[in-house]
CSV table of C-alpha atoms in Angstrom, one decimal:
chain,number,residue,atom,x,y,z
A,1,UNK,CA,75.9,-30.6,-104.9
A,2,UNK,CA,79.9,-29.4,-103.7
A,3,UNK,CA,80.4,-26.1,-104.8
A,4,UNK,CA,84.4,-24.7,-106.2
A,5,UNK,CA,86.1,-22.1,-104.5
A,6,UNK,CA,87.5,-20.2,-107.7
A,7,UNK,CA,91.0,-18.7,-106.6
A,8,UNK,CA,92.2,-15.2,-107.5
A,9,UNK,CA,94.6,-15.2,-110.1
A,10,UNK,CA,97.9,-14.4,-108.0
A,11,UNK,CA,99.5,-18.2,-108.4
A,12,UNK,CA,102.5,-20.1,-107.4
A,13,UNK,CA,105.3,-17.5,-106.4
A,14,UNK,CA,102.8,-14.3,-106.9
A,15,UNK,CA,100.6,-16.3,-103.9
A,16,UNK,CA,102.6,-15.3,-101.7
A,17,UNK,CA,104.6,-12.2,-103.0
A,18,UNK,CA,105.0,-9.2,-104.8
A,19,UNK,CA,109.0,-8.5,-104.5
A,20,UNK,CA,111.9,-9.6,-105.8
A,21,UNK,CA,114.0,-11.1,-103.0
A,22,UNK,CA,110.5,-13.6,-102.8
A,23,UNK,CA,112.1,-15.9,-105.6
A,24,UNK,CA,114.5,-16.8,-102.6
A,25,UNK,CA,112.2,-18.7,-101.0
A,26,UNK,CA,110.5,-20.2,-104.3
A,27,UNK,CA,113.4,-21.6,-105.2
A,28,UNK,CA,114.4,-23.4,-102.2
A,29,UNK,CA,111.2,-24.5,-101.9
A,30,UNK,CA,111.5,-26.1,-105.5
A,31,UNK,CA,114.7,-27.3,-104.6
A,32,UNK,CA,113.2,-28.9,-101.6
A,33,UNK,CA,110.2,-30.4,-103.0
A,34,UNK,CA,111.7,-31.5,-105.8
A,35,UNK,CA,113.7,-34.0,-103.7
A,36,UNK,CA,111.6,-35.0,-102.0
A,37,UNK,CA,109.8,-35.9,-105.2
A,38,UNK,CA,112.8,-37.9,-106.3
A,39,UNK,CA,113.3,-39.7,-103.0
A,40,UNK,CA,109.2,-40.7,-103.8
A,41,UNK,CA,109.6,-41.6,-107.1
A,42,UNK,CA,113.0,-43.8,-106.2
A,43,UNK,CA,111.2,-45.6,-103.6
A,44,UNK,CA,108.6,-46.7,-106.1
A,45,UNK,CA,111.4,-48.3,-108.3
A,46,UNK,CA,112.8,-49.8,-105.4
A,47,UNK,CA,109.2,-51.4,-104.0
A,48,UNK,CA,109.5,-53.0,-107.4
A,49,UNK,CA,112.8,-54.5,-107.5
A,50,UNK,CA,111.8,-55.7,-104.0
A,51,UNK,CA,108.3,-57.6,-105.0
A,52,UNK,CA,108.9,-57.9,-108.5
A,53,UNK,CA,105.9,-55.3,-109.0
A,54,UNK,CA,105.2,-54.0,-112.4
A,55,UNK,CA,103.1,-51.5,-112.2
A,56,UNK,CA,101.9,-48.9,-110.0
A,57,UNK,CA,98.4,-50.9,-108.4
A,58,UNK,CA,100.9,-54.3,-108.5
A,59,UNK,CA,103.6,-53.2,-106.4
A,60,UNK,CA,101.1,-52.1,-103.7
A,61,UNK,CA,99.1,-55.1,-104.2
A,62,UNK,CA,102.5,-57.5,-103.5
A,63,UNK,CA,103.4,-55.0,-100.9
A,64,UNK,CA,100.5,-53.5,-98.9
A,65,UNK,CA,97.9,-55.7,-100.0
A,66,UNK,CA,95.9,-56.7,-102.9
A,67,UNK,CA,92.3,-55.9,-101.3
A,68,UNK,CA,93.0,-52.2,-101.0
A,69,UNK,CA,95.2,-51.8,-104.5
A,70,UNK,CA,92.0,-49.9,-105.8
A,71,UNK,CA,93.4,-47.1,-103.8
A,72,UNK,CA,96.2,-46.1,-105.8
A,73,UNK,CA,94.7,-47.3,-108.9
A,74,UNK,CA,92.0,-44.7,-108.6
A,75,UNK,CA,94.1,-42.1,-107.6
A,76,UNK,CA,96.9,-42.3,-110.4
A,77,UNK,CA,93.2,-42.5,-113.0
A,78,UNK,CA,92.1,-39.5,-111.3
A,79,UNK,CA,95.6,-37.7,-111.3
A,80,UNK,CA,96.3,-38.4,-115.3
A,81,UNK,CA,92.6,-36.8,-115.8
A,82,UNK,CA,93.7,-34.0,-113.9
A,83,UNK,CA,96.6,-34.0,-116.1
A,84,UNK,CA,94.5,-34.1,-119.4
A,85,UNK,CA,92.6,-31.2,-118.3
A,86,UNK,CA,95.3,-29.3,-117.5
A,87,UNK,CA,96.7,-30.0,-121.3
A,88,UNK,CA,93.4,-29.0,-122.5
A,89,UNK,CA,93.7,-25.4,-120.6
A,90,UNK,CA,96.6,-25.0,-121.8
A,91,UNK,CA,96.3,-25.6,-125.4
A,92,UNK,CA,92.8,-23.2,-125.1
A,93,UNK,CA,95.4,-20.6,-123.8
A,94,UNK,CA,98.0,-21.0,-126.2
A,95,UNK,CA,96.3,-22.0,-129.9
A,96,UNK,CA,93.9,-18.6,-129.7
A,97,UNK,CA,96.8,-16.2,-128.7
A,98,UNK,CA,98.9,-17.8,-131.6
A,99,UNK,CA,96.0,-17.0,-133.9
A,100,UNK,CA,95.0,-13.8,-132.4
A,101,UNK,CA,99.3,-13.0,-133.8
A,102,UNK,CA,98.1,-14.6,-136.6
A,103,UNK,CA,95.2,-11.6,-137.0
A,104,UNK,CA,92.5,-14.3,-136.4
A,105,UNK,CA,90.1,-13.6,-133.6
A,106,UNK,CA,88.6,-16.2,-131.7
A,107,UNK,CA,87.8,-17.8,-128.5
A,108,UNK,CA,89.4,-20.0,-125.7
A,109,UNK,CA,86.1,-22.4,-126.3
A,110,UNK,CA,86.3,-22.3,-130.4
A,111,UNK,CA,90.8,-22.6,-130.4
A,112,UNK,CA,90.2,-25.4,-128.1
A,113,UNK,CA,87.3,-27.4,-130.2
A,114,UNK,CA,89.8,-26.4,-133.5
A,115,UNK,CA,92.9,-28.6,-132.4
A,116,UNK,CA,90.6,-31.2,-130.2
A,117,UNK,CA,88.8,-32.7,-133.1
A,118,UNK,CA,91.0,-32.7,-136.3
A,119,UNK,CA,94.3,-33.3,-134.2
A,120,UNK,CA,93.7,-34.3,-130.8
A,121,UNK,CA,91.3,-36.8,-131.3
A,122,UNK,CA,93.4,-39.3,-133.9
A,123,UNK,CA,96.1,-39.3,-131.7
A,124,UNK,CA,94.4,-40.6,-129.1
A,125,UNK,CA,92.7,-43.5,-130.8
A,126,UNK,CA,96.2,-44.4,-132.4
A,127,UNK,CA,96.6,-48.3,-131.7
A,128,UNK,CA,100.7,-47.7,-131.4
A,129,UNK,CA,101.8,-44.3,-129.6
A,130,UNK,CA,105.3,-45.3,-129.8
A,131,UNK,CA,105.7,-43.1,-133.1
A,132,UNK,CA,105.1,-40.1,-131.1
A,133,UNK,CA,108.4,-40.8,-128.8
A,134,UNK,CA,110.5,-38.9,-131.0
A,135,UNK,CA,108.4,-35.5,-130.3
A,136,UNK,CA,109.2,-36.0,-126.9
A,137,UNK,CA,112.5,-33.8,-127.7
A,138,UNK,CA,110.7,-30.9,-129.1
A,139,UNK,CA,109.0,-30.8,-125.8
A,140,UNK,CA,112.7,-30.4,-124.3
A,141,UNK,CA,114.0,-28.2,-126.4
A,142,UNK,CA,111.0,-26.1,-126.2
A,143,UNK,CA,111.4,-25.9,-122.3
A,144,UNK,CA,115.1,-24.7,-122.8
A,145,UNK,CA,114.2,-22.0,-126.0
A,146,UNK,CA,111.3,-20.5,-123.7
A,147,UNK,CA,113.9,-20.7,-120.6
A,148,UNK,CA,116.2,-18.1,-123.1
A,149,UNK,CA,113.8,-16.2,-124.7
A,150,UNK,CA,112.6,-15.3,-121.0
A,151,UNK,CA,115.6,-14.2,-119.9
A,152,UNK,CA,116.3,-11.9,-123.0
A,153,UNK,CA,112.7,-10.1,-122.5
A,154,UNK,CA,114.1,-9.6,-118.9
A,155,UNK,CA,117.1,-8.4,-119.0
A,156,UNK,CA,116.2,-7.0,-122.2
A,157,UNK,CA,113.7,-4.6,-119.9
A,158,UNK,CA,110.7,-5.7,-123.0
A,159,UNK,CA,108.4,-5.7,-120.5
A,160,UNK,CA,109.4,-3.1,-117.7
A,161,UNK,CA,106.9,-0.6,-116.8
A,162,UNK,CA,107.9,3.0,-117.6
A,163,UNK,CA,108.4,5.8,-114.7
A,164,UNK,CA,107.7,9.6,-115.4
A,165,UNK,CA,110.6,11.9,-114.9
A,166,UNK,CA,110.5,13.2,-111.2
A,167,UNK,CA,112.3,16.1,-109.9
A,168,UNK,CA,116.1,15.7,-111.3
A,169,UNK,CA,115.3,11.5,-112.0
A,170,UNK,CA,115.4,11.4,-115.6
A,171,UNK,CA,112.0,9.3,-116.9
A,172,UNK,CA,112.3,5.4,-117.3
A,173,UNK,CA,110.6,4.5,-120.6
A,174,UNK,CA,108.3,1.9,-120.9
A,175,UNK,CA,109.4,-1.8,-122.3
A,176,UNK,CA,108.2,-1.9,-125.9
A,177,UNK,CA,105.8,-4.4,-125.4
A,178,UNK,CA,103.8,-3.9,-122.5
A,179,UNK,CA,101.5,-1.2,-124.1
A,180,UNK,CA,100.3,-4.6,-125.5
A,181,UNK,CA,99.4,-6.6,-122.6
A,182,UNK,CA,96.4,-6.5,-120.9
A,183,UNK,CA,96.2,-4.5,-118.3
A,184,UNK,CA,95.9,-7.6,-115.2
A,185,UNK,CA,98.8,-9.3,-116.7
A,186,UNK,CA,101.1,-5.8,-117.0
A,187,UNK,CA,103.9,-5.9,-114.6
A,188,UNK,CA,103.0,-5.1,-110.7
A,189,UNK,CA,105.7,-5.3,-107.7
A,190,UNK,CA,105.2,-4.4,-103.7
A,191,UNK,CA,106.9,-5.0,-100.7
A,192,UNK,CA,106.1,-8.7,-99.8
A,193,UNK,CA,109.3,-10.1,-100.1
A,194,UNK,CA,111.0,-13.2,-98.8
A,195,UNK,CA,109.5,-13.1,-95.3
A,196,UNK,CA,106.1,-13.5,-97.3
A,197,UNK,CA,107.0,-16.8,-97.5
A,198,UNK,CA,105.8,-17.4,-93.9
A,199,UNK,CA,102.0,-16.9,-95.6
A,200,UNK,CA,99.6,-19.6,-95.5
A,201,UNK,CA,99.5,-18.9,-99.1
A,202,UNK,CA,102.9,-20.5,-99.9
A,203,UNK,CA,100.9,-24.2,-99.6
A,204,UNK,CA,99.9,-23.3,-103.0
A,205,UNK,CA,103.1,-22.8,-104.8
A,206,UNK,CA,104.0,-26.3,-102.7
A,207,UNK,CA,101.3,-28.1,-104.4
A,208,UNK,CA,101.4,-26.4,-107.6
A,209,UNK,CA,105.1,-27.9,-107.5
A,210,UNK,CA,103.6,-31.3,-106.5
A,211,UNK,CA,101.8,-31.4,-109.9
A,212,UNK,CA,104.6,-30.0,-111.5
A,213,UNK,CA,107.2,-33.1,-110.4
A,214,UNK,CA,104.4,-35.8,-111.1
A,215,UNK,CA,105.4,-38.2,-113.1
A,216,UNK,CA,105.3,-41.2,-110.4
A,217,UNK,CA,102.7,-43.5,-111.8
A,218,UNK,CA,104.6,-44.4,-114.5
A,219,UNK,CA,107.8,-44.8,-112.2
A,220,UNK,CA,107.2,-48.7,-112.4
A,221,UNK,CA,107.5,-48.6,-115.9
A,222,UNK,CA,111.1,-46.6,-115.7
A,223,UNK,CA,112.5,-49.4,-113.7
A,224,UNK,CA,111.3,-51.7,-115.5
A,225,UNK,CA,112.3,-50.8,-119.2
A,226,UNK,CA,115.6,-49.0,-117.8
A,227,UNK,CA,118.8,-50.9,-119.5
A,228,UNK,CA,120.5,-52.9,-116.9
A,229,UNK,CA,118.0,-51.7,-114.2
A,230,UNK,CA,119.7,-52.2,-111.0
A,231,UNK,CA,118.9,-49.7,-108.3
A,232,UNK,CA,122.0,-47.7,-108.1
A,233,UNK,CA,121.8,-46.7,-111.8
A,234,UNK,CA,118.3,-46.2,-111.3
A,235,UNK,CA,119.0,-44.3,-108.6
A,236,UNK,CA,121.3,-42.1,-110.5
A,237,UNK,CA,119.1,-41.4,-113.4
A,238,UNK,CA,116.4,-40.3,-111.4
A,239,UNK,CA,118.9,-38.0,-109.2
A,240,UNK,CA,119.8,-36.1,-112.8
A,241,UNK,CA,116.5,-36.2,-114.4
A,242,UNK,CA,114.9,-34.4,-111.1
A,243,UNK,CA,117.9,-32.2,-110.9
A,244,UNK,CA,117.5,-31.1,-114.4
A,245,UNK,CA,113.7,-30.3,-113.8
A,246,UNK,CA,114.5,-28.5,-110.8
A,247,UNK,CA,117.3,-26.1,-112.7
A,248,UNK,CA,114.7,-25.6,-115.5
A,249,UNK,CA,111.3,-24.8,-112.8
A,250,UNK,CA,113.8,-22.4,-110.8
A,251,UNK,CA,114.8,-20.4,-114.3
A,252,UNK,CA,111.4,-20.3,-115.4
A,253,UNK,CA,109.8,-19.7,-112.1
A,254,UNK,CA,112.2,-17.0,-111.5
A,255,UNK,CA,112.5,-15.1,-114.5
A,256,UNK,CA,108.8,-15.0,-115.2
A,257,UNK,CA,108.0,-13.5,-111.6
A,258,UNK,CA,111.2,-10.8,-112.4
A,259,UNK,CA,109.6,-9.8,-115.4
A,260,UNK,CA,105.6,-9.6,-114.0
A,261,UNK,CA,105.6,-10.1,-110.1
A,262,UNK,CA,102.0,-10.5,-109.0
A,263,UNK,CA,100.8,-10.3,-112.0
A,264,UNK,CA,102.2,-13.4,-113.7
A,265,UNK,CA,99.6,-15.8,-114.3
A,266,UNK,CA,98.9,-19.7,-114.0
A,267,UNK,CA,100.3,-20.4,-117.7
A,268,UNK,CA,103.1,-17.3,-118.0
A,269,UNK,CA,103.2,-16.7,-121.5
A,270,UNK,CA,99.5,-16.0,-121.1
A,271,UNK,CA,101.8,-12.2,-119.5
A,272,UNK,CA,103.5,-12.0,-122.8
A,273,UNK,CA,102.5,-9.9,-126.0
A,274,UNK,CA,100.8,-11.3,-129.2
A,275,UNK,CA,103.5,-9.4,-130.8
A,276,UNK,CA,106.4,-10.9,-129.3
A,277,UNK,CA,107.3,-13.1,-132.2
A,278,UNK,CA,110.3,-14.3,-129.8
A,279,UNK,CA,107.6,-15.8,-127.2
A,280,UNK,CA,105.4,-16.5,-129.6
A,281,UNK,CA,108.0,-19.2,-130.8
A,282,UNK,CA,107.9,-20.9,-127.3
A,283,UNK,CA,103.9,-20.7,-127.6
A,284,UNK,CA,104.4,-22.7,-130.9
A,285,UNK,CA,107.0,-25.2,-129.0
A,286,UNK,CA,104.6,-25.8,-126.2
A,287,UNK,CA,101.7,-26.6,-128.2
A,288,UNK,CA,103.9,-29.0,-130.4
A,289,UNK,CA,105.0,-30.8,-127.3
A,290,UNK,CA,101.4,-30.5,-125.4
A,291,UNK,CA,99.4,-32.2,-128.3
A,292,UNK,CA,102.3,-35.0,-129.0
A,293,UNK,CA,102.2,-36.0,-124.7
A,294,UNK,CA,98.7,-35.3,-124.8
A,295,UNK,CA,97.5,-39.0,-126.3
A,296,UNK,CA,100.5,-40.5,-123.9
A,297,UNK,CA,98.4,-39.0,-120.5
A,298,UNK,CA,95.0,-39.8,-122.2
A,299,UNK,CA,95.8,-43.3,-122.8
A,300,UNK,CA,96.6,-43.6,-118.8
A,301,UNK,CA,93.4,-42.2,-118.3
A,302,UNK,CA,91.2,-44.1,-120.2
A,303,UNK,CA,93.4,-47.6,-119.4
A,304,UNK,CA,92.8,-46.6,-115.7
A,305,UNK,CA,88.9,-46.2,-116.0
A,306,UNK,CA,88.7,-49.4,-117.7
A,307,UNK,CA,90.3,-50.9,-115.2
A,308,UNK,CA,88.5,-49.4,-112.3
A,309,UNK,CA,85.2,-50.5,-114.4
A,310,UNK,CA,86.5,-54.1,-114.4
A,311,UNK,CA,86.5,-54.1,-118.3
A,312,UNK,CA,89.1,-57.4,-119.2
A,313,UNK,CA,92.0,-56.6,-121.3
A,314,UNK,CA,91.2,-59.1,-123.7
A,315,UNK,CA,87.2,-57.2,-124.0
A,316,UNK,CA,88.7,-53.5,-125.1
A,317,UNK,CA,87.8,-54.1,-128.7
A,318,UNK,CA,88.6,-50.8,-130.9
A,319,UNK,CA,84.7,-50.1,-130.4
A,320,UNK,CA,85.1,-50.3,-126.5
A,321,UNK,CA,88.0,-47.7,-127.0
A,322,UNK,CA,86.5,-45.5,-129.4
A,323,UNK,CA,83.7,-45.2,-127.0
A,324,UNK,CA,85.4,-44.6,-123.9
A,325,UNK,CA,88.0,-42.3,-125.8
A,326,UNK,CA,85.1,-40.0,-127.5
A,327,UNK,CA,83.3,-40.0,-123.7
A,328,UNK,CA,86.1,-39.1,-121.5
A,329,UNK,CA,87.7,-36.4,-124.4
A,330,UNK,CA,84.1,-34.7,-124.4
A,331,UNK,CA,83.9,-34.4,-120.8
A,332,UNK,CA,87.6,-32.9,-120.5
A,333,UNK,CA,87.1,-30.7,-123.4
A,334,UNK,CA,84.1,-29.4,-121.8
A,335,UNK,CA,85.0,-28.6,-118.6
A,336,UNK,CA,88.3,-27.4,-119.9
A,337,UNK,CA,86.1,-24.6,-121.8
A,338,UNK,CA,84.9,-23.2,-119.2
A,339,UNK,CA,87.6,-23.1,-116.4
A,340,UNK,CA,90.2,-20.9,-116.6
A,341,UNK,CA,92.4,-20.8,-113.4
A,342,UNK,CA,95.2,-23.6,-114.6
A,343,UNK,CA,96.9,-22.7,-111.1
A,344,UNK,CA,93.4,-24.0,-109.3
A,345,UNK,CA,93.4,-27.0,-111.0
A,346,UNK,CA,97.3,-27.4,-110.3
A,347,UNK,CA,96.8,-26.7,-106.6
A,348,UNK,CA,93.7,-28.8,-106.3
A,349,UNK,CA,95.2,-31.7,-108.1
A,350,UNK,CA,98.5,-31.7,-106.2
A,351,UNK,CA,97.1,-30.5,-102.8
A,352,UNK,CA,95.2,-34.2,-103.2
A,353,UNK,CA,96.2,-36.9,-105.7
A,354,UNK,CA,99.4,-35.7,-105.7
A,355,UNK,CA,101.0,-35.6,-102.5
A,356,UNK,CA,99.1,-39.1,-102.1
A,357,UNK,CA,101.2,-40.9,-105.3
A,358,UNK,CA,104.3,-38.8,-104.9
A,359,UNK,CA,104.9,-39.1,-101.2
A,360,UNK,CA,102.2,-41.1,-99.2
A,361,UNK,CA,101.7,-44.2,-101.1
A,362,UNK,CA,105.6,-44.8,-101.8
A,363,UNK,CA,106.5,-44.3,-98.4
A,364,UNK,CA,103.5,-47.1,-97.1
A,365,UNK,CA,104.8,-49.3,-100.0
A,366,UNK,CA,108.4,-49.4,-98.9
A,367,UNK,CA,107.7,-49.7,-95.3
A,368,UNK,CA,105.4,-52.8,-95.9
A,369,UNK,CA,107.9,-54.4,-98.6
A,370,UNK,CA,110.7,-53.7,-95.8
A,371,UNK,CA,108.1,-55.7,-93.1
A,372,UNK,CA,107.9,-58.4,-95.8
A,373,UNK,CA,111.4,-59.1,-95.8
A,374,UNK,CA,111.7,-59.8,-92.6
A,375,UNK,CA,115.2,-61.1,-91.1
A,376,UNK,CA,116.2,-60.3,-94.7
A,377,UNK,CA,115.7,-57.1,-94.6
A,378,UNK,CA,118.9,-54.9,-93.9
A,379,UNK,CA,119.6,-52.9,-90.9
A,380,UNK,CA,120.1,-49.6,-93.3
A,381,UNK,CA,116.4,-50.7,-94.8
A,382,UNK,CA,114.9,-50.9,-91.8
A,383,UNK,CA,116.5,-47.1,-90.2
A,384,UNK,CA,115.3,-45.4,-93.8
A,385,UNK,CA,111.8,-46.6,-92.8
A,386,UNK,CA,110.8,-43.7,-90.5
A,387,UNK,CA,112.3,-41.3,-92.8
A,388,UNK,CA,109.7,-42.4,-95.8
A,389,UNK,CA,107.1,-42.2,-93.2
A,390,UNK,CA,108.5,-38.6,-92.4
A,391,UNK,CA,108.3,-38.2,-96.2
A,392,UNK,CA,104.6,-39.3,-96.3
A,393,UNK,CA,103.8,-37.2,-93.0
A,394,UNK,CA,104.9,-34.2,-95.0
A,395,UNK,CA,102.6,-35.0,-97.9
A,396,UNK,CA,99.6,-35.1,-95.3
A,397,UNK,CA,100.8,-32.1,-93.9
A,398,UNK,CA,101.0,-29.8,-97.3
A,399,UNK,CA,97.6,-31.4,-98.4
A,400,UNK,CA,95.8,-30.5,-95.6
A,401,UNK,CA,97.6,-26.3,-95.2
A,402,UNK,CA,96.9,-26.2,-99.0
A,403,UNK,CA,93.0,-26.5,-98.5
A,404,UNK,CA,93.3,-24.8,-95.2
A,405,UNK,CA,94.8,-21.9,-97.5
A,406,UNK,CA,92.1,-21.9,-100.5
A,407,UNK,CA,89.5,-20.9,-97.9
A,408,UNK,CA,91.7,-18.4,-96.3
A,409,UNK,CA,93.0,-16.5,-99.1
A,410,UNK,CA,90.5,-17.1,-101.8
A,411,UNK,CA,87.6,-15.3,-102.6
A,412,UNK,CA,84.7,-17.5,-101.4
A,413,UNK,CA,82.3,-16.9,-104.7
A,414,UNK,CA,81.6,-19.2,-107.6
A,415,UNK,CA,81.7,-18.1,-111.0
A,416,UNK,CA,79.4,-18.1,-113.5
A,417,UNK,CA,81.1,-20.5,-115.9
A,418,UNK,CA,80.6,-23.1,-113.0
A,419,UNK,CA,76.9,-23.1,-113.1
A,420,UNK,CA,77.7,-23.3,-116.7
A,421,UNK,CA,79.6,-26.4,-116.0
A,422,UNK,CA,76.5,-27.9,-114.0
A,423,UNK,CA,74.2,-26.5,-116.6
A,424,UNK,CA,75.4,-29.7,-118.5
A,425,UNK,CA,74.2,-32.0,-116.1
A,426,UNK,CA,71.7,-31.4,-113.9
């Protein structure tokens, strides 16, 4: 039986550092990484427009091979369930601290169970999701209302810890909300600045940020359904689409580290106050946009276990779906009840199936389709080959420093709610 290494709860930029000037760093290294997620996710569109590939498994398959396209298959099921978990999490998180504003008490487990069955659940046996593509926006604008109301709680000092008078320093008063915050996500700076970045324990913002950009198994389907989908304007949407994430990751990263240094945690408006009716807004516009995408991942996730189960298209009656839907939702909303370090799952998720679908497989795919072409093949194709290999080098190389650094900086000791978690099944 493998046993978890459950992190302590200094995540993504607070791994590393407790100053300021440590944003530096952080948001290079989301500059970098997120490029390098675009390059990934471009050469996935492009393996397609070379082999005619329409989906993730089938561009390796007319690529790589067909014997081994189980590979990817299973790793982009694996990744979306990583992604539904990490839904469920947050939507545990967020639903009980909106009715704990509300002046409702409850728990993570009981919030969670609360929006899974009545809401969750229909959505994801709908037959047609494509009437959720309009909430798709909410989940936008959401991102840039939560990006403002940050920045107003820290520039507005809501959140700054207060400092007694000493000597002739006149006394700094406390924000007006942190008397309501819980005393290990109150506000808590040092000195590890931005030559903390040399830590092991940046890996884990890296991979964190590998989750963060993921989006590649459905790159197939972006070529595909883009409007006159030739590779220079696909080229171009995916340059602005990752430089718009980037902008927004950098804001958010930044500000919420400003405002709680090593304290901010995994999900950061977990830091803010109930009583912040301005956050508790973007807790209201996350949820909306969590539990409208939620069905969308799901669906990948069940579609990719039927597939790796062999189960024919033409043999997923409703019952088959309803089955599988109920069984997989359980076990997600399960585990998700008793986990709580999103940033472990994050880590985990990117440190593996991640950096394997964002920067290994595409890079193995383009260098094979490039092979195929042979004498066709152009003389610029064939000098960007060893730079996707460099691309897919650097994937193995952040995978492996990221588990190097979970048993270096983590507490080796497995929490109760674990056992809990085995409880269930052994």
């Amino acid at each position: 039986m493998h046993t978890f290494l459950i992190p302590q709860k200094q995540t993504g930029i607070a791994a590393f550092g407790n100053a300021p000037t440590a944003i530096i760093p952080a948001v290079a290294l989301i500059a970098i990484i997120g490029g390098f997620s675009a390059y990934g996710f471009s050469l996935i569109g492009r393996v397609c427009s070379y082999t005619g590939g329409q989906s993730y498994r089938e561009a390796w398959s007319k690529s790589v091979g067909d014997s081994s396209s189980w590979i990817p298959a299973a790793t982009c099921t694996f990744k979306t369930c990583f992604a539904v978990l990490s839904y469920s999490m947050i939507l545990a998180d967020t639903v009980r601290a909106l009715l704990m504003t509300a002046g409702v008490e409850t728990t993570r487990t009981l919030a969670l169970l609360g929006i899974t069955g009545p809401v969750l659940l229909p959505l994801c046996l709908l037959k047609n999701l494509s009437s959720l593509a309009p909430f798709s926006l909410v989940g936008i604008a959401g991102m840039f209302y939560t990006s403002i109301a940050m920045a107003l709680r820290y520039f507005g000092g809501a959140y700054k810890l207060g400092v007694p008078k000493a000597g002739k320093v006149a006394a700094v008063p406390a924000g007006k909300f942190v008397a309501d915050v819980a005393t290990q996500y109150q506000p808590n700076f040092g000195n590890l600045g931005a030559s903390a970045a040399l830590s092991p324990n940046t890996f884990i913002l890296i991979c964190m940020l590998s989750t963060a950009y993921m989006a590649h198994f459905n790159a197939p389907k972006f070529f595909i359904e883009l409007k006159d989908n030739t590779i220079k304007r696909y080229n171009t949407v995916v340059g602005t689409s990752f430089g718009l994430s980037v902008f927004i990751f950098a804001l958010v990263a930044s500000l919420g580290f400003l405002t709680f240094g090593s304290a901010s945690s995994g999900l950061i408006l977990n830091n803010y106050s109930g009583k912040d009716v301005l956050m508790s807004l973007s807790r209201i516009a996350v949820a909306i946009s969590i539990v409208f995408s939620f069905p969308l991942v799901f669906v990948g996730a069940r579609d990719g276990w039927l597939d790796l189960l062999k189960v024919p298209v033409d043999k997923r009656s409703d019952s088959v779906l309803t089955k599988t839907t109920l069984a997989i939702l359980s076990g997600v909303t399960l585990i998700a009840t008793q986990l709580k370090e999103l940033a472990f799952i994050m880590s985990l998720a990117g440190a593996t199936l991640g950096n394997a679908l964002i920067y290994v497989y595409p890079a193995l795919m383009f260098r094979s389709a490039v092979k195929n072409m042979g004498e066709k093949a152009s003389k610029g194709l064939k000098r960007e080959v060893p730079f996707a290999m460099f691309s897919a080098s650097l994937g193995v190389v952040m995978g492996w420093k990221v588990r190097v650094s979970i048993v270096l900086s983590f507490e080796c000791f497995v929490r109760y709610e674990v056992f809990v978690i085995y409880g269930y099944f052994i």
